PDB file of C-alpha atoms and ligand atoms in Angstrom:
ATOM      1  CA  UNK U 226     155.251  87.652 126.438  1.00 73.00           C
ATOM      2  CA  UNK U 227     158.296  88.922 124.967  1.00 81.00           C
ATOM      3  CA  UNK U 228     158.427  90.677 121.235  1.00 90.00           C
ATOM      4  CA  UNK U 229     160.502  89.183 118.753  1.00 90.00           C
ATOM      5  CA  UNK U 230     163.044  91.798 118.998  1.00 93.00           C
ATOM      6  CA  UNK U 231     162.911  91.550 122.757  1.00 94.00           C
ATOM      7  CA  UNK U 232     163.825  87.540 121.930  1.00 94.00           C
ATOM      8  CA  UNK U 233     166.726  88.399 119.722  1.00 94.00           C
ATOM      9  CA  UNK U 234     168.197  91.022 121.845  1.00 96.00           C
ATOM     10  CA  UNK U 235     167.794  88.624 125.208  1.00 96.00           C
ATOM     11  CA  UNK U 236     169.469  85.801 122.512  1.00 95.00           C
ATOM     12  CA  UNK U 237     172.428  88.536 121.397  1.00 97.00           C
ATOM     13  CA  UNK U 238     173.324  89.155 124.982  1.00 97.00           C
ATOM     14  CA  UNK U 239     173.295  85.203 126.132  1.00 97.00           C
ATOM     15  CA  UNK U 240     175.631  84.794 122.735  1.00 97.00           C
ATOM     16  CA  UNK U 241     177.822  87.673 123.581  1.00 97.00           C
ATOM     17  CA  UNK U 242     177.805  86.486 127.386  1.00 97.00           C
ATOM     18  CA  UNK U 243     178.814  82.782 126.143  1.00 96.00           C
ATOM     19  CA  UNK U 244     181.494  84.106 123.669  1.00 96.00           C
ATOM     20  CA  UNK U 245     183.064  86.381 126.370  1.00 97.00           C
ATOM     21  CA  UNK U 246     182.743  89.633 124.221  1.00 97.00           C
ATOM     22  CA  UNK U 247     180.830  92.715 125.316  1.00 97.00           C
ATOM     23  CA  UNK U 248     177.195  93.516 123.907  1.00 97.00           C
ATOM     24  CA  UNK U 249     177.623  97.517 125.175  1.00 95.00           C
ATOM     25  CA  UNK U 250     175.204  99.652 125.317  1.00 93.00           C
ATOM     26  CA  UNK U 251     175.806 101.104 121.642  1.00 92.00           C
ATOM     27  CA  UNK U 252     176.315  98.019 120.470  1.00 96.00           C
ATOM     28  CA  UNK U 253     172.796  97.269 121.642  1.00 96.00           C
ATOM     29  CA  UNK U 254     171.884 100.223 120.382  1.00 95.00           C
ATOM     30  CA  UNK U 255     172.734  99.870 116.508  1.00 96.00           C
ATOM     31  CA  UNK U 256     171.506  95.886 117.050  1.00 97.00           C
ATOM     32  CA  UNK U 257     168.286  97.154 117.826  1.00 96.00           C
ATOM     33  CA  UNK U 258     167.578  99.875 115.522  1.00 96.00           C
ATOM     34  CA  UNK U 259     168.504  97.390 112.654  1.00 97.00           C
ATOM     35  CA  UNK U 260     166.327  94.289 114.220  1.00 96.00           C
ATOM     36  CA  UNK U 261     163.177  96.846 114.659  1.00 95.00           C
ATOM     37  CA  UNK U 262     163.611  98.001 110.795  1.00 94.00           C
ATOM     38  CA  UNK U 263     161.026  96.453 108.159  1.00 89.00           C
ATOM     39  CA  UNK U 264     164.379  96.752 105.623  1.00 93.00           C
ATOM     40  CA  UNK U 265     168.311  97.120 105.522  1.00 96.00           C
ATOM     41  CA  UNK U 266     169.419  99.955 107.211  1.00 97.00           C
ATOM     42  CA  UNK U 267     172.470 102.200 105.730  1.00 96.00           C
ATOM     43  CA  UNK U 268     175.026 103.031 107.959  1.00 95.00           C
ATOM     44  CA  UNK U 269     174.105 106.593 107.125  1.00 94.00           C
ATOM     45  CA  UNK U 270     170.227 105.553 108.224  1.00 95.00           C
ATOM     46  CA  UNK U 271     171.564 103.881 111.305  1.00 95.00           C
ATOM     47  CA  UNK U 272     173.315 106.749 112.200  1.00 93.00           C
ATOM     48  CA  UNK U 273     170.406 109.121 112.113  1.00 91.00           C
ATOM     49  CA  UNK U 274     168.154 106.688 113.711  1.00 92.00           C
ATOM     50  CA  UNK U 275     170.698 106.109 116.913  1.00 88.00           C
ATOM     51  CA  UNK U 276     168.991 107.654 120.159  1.00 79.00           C
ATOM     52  CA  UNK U 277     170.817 111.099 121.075  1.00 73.00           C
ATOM     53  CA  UNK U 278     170.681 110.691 124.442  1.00 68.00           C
ATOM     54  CA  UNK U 279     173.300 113.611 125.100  1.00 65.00           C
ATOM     55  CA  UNK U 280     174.700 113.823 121.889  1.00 70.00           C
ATOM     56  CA  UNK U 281     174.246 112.072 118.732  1.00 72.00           C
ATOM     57  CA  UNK U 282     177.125 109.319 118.515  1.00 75.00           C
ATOM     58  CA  UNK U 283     180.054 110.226 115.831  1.00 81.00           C
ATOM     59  CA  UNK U 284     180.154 107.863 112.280  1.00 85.00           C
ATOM     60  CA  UNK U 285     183.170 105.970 113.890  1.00 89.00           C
ATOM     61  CA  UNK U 286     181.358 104.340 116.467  1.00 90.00           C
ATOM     62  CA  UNK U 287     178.342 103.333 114.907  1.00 93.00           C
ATOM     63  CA  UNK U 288     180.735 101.700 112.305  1.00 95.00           C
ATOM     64  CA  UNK U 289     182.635  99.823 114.689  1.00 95.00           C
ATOM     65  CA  UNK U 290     179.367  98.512 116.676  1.00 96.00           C
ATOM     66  CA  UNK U 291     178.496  97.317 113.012  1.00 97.00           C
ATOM     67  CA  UNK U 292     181.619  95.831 112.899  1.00 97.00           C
ATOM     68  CA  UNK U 293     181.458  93.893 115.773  1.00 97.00           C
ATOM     69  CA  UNK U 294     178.035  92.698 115.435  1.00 97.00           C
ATOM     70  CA  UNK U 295     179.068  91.769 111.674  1.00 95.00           C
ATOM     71  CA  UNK U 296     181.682  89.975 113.165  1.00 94.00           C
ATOM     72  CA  UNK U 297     179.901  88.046 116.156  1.00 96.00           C
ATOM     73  CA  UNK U 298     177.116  87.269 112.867  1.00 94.00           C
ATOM     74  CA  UNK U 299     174.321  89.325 114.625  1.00 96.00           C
ATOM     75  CA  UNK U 300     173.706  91.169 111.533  1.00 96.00           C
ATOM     76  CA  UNK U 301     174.413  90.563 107.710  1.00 95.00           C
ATOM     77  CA  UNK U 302     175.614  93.377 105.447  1.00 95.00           C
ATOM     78  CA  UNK U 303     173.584  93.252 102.085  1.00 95.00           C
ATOM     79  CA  UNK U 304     175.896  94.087  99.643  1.00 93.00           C
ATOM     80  CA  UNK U 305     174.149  95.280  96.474  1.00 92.00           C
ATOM     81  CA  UNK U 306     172.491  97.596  98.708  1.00 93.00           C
ATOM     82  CA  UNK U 307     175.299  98.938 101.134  1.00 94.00           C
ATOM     83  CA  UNK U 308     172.530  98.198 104.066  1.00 96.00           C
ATOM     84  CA  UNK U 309     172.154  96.027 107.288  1.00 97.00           C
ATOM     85  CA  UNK U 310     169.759  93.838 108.216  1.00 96.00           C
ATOM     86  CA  UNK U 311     169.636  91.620 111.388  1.00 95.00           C
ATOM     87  CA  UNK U 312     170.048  87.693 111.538  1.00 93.00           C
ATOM     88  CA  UNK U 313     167.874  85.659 113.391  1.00 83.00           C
ATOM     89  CA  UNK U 314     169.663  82.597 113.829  1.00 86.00           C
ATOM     90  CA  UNK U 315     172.946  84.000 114.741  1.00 90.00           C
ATOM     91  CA  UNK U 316     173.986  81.236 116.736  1.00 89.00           C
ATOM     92  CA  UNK U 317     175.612  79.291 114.262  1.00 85.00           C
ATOM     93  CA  UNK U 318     178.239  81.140 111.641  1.00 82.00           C
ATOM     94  CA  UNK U 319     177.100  81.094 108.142  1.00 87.00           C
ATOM     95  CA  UNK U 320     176.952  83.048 105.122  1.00 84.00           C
ATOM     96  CA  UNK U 321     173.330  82.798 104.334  1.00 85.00           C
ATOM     97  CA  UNK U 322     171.648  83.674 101.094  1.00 94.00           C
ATOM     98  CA  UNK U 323     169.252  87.125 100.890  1.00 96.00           C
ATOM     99  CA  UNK U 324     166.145  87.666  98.720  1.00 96.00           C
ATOM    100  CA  UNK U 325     166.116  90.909  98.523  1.00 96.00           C
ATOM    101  CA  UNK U 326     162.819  92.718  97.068  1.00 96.00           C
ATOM    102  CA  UNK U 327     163.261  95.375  94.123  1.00 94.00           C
ATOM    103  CA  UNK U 328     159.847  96.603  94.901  1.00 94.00           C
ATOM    104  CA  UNK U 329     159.849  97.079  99.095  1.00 93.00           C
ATOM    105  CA  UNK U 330     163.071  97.060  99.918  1.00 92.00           C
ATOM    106  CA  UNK U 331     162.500  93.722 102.004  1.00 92.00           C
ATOM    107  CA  UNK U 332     164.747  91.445 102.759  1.00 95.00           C
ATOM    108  CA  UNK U 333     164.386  87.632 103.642  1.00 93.00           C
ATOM    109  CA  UNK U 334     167.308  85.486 104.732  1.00 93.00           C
ATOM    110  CA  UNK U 335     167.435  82.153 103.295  1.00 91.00           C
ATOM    111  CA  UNK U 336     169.968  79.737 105.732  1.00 85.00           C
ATOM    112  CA  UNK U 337     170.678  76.264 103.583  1.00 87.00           C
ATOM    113  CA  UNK U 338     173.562  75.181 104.355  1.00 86.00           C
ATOM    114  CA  UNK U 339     173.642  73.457 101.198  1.00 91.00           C
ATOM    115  CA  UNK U 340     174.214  76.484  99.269  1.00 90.00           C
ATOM    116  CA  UNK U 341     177.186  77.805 101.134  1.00 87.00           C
ATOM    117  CA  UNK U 342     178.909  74.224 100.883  1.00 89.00           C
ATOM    118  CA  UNK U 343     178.602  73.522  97.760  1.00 91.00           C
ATOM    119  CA  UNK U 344     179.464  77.251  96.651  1.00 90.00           C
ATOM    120  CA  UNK U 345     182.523  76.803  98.754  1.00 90.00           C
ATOM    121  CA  UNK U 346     183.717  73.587  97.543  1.00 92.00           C
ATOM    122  CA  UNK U 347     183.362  74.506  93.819  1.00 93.00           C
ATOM    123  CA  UNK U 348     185.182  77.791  94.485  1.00 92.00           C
ATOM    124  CA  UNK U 349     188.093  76.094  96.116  1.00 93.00           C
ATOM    125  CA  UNK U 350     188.196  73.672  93.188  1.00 95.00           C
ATOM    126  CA  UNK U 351     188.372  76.617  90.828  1.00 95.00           C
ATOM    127  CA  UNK U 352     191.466  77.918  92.989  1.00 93.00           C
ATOM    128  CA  UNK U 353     189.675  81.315  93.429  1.00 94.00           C
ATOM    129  CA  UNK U 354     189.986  82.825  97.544  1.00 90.00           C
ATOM    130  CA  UNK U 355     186.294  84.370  98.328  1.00 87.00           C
ATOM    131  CA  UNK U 356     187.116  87.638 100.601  1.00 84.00           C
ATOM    132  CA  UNK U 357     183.004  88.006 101.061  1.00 80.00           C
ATOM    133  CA  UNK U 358     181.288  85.039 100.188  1.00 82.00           C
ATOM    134  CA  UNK U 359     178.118  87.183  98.882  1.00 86.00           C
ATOM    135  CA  UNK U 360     174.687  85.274  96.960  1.00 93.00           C
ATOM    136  CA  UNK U 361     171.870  87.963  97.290  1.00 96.00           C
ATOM    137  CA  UNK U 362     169.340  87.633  94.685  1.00 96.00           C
ATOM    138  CA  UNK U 363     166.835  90.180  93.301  1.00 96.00           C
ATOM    139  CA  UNK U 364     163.268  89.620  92.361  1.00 96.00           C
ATOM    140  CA  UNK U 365     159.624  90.394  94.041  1.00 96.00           C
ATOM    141  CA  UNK U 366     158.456  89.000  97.554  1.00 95.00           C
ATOM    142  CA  UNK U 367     155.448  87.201  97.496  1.00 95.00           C
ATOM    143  CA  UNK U 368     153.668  90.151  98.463  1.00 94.00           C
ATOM    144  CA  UNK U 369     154.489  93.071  95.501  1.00 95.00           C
ATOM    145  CA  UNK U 370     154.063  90.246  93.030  1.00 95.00           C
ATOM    146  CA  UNK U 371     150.256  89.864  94.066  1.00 89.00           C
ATOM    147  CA  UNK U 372     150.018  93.800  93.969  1.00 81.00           C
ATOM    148  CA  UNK U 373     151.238  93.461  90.405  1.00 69.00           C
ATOM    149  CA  UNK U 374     148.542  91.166  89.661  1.00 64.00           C
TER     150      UNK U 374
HETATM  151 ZN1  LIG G 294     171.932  84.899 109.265  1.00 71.30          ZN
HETATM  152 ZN1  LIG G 295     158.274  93.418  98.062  1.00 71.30          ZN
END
């Protein structure tokens, strides 16, 4: 039986494979590290996390294997929180929408296509041009709002 993170890394290199880019080894690296986290990962975090197998890999690179997975939407940058987290169904491109816990630190990844449509047609209606189309909302998971019970 394969682990969850064992499925999404076996799905990131079949997606990579498919879209003729290159899933290297510190690509798979950074993917990993922010898959196997129980929150977003900093860049910072990510960093000191990466495994220093002869030397611990400089800022640059880790920032460009963010960039690419950003890119190939294997990950999702949070924005109110500077951090990383991993996307699940990256198979499709989307925006997505992100609960993000004020408590934990958790994040959940909402995927309605809905949302980013109609965000999208009311913004081009209103003229505006979205660099980052962002919605990350802020609240309690279902979890530290029992503890606060
Ligand atoms: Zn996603
Ligand atoms: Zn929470």
């Amino acid at each position: 039986m394969m682990t969850q993170l064992e499925q999404a890394l076996a799905q990131a290199h079949r997606l990579c494979r498919t879209r003729g880019v290159r899933l290297t080894p510190q690509r798979e690296a950074v993917l990993r590290l922010v898959l196997a986290a129980d929150r977003p990962l900093s860049a910072y975090e990510i960093l000191e996390r990466m495994p220093a197998t002869r030397r611990r890999p400089a800022p640059p690179t880790v920032y460009r294997a963010l960039e690419f997975l950003l890119e190939q939407g294997l990950v999702h940058r949070i924005e109110s929180l500077h951090a990383f987290v991993g996307c699940l169904h990256p198979e499709h491109p989307h925006n997505g929408q992100f609960l993000i816990c004020t408590d934990c630190g958790k994040v959940d990844e909402l995927c309605e296509a809905q949302i980013d449509q109609s965000l999208r047609k009311a913004v081009d209606a209103s003229g505006f041009r979205t660099r980052r189309p962002v919605v990350e909302l802020l609240g309690l998971c279902a979890k530290c709002q029992g503890a606060r019970n």
